[in-house]
PDB file of C-alpha atoms in Angstrom:
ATOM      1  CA  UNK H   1      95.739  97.080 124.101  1.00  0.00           C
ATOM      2  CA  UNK H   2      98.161  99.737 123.679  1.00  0.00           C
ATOM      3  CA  UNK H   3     100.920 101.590 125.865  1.00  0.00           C
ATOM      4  CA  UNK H   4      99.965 103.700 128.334  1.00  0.00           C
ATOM      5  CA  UNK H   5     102.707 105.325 130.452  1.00  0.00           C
ATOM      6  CA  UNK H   6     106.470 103.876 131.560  1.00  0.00           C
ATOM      7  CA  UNK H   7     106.189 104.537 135.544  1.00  0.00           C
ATOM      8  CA  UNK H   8     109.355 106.332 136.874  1.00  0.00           C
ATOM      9  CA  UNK H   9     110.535 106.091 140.750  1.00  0.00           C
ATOM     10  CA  UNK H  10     112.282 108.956 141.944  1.00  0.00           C
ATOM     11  CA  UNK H  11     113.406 110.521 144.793  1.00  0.00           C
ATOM     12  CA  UNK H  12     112.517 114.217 143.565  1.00  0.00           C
ATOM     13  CA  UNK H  13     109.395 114.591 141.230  1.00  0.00           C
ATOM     14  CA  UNK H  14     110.147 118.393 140.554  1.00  0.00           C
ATOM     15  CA  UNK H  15     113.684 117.900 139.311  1.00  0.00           C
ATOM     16  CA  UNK H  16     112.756 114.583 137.136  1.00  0.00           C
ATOM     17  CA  UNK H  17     110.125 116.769 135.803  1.00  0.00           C
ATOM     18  CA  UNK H  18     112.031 119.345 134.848  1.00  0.00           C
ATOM     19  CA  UNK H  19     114.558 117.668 133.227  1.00  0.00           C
ATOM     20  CA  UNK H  20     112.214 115.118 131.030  1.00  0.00           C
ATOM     21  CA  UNK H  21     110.091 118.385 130.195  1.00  0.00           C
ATOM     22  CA  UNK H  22     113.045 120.066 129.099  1.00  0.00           C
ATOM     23  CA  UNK H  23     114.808 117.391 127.199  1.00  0.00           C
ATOM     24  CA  UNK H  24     111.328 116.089 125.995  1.00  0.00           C
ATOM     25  CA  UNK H  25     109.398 118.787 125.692  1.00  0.00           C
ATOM     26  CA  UNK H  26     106.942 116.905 127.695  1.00  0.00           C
ATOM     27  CA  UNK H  27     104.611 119.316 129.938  1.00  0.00           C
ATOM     28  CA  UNK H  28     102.772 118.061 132.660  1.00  0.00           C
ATOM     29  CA  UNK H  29      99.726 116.819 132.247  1.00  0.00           C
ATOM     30  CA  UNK H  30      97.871 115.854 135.795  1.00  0.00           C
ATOM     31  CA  UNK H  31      99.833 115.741 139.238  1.00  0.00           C
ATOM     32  CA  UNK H  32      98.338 114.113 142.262  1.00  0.00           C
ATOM     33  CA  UNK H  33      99.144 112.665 145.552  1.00  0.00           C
ATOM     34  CA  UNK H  34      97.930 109.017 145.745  1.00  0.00           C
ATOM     35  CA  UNK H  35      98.598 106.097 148.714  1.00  0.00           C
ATOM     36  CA  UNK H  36     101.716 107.854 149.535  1.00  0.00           C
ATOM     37  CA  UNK H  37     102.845 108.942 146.337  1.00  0.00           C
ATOM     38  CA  UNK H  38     103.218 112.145 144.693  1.00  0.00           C
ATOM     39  CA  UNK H  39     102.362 111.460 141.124  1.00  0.00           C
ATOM     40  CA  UNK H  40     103.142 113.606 137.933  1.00  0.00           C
ATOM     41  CA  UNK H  41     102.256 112.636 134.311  1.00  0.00           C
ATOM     42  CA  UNK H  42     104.244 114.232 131.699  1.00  0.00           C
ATOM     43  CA  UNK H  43     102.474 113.814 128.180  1.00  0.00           C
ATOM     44  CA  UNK H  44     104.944 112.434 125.332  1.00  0.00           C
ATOM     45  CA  UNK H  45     101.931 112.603 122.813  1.00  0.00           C
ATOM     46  CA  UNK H  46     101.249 109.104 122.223  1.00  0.00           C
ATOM     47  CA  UNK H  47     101.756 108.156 126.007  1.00  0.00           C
ATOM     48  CA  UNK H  48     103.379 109.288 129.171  1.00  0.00           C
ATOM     49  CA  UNK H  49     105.901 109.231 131.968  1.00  0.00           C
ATOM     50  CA  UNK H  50     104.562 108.606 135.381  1.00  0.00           C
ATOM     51  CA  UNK H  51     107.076 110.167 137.729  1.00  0.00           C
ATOM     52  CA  UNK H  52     106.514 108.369 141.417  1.00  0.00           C
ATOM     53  CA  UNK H  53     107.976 110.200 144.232  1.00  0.00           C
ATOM     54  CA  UNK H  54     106.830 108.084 147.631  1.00  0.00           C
ATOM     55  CA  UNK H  55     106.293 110.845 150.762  1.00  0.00           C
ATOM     56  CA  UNK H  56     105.235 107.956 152.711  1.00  0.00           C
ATOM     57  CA  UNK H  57     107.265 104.579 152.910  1.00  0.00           C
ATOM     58  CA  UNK H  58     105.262 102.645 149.982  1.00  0.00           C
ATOM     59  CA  UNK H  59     106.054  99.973 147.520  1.00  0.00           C
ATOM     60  CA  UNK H  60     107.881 102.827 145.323  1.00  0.00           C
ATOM     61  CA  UNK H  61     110.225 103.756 148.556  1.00  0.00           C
ATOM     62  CA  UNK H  62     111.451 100.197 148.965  1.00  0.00           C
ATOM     63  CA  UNK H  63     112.212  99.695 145.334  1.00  0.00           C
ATOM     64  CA  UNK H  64     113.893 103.069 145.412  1.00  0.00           C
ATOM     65  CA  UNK H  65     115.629 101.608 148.181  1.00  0.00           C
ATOM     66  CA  UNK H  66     116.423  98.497 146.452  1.00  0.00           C
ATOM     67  CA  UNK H  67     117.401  99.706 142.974  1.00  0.00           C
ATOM     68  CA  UNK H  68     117.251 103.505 143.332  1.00  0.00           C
ATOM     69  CA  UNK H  69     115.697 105.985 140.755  1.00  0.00           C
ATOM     70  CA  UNK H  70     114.611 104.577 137.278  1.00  0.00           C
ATOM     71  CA  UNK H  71     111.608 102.699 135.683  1.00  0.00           C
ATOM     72  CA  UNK H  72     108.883 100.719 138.053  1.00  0.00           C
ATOM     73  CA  UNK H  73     106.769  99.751 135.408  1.00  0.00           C
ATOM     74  CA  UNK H  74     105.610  99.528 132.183  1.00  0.00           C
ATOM     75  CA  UNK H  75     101.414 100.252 131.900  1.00  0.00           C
ATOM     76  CA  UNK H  76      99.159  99.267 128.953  1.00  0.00           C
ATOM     77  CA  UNK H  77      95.925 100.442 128.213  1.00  0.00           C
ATOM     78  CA  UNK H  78      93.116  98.213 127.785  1.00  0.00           C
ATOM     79  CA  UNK H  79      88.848  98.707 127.226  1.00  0.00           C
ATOM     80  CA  UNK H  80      88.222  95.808 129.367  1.00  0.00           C
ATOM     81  CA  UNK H  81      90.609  95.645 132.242  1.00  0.00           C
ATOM     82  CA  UNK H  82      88.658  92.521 133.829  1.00  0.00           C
ATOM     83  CA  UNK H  83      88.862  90.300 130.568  1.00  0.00           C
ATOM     84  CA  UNK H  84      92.907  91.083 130.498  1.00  0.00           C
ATOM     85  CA  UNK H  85      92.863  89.778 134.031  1.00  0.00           C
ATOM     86  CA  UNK H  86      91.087  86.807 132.868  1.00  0.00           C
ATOM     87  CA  UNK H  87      93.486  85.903 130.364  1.00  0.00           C
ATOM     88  CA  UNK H  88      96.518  86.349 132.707  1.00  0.00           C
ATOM     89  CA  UNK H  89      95.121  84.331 134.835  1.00  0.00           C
ATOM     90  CA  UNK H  90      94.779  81.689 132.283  1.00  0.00           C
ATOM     91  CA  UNK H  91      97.783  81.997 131.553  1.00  0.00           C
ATOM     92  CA  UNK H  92      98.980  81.335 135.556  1.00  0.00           C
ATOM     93  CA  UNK H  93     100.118  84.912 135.688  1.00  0.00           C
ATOM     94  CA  UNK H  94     100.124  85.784 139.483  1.00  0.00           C
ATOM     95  CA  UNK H  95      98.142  88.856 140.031  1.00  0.00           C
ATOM     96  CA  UNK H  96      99.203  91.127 142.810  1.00  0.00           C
ATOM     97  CA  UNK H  97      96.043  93.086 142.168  1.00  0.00           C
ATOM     98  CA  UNK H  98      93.099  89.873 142.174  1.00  0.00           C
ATOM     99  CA  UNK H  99      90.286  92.873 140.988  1.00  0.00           C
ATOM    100  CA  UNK H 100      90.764  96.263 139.661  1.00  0.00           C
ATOM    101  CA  UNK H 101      91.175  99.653 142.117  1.00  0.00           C
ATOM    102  CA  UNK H 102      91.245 102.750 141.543  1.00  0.00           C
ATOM    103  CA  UNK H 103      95.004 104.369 140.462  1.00  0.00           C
ATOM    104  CA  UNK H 104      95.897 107.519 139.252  1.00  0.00           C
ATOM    105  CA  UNK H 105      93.652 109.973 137.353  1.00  0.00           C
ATOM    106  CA  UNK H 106      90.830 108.068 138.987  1.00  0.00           C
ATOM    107  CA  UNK H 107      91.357 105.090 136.402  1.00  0.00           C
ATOM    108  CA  UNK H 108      91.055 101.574 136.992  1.00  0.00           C
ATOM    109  CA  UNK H 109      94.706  99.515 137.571  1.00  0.00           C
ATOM    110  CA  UNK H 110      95.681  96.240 138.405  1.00  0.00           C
ATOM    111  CA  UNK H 111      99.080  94.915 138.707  1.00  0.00           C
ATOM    112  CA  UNK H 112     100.748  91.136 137.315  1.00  0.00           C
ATOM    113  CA  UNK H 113     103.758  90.021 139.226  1.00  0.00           C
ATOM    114  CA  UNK H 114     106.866  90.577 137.249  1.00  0.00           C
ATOM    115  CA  UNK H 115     108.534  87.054 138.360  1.00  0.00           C
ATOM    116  CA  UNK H 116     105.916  85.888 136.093  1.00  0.00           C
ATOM    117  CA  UNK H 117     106.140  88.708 133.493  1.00  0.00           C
ATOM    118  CA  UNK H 118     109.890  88.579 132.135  1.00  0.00           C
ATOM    119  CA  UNK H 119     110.913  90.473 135.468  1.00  0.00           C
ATOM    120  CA  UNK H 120     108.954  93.494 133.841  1.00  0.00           C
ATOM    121  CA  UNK H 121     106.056  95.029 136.358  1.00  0.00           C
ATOM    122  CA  UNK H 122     103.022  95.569 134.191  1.00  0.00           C
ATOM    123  CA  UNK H 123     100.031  97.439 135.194  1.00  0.00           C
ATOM    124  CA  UNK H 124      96.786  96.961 133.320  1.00  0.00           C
ATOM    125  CA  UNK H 125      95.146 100.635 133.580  1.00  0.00           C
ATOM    126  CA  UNK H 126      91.323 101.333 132.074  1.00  0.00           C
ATOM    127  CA  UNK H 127      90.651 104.938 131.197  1.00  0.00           C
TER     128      UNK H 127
END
């Protein structure tokens, strides 16, 4: 496994896009809209920033709501998302996602409960 992206909520993708491009130099990569969500990736090189900007009330609105703008999660890649499920499972890592679905950029993405992850969200994504 390796990192993937940091996911960022916001309340305004075009301004957080701006200014990471800007003080990054991190252009946007893929922009989508996606169960609610208007999705940007800005590419750092080695990984990316997932900007999250809910248009509909979604998980990301609540924890916007909650904590307000900042990261979400944390994503690593993986070549074989349903053996890394396997092994959280072993572990007695509650899944909030049980099987893969699809996420953003058409990948595959599944989600372990951060009470059981050092309060840290992770996502599981398979390109």
């Amino acid at each position: 496994m390796h990192f993937d992206h940091a996911g960022i909520a916001t309340n305004d993708l075009d301004a957080a896009a701006e200014l990471y491009g800007e003080l990054l130099g991190a252009p946007v990569a893929h922009e989508e809209e996606l169960d609610g969500l208007r999705i940007a990736f800005l590419d750092l090189g080695d990984g990316f920033f997932e900007l999250l900007e809910p248009i509909k009330h979604a998980t990301v609105a609540r924890f916007l709501d909650k904590h307000g703008p900042g990261v979400h999660h944390l994503a690593v890649a993986t070549d074989d998302i349903e053996a890394a499920l396997e092994t959280a499972r072993e572990m007695g890592i509650d899944l909030i996602d049980e099987e893969p679905r699809e996420g953003a950029w058409g990948h595959d993405v599944a989600f372990l409960h951060p009470d059981d992850t050092g309060g840290v969200l992770i996502e599981f994504v398979e390109h």
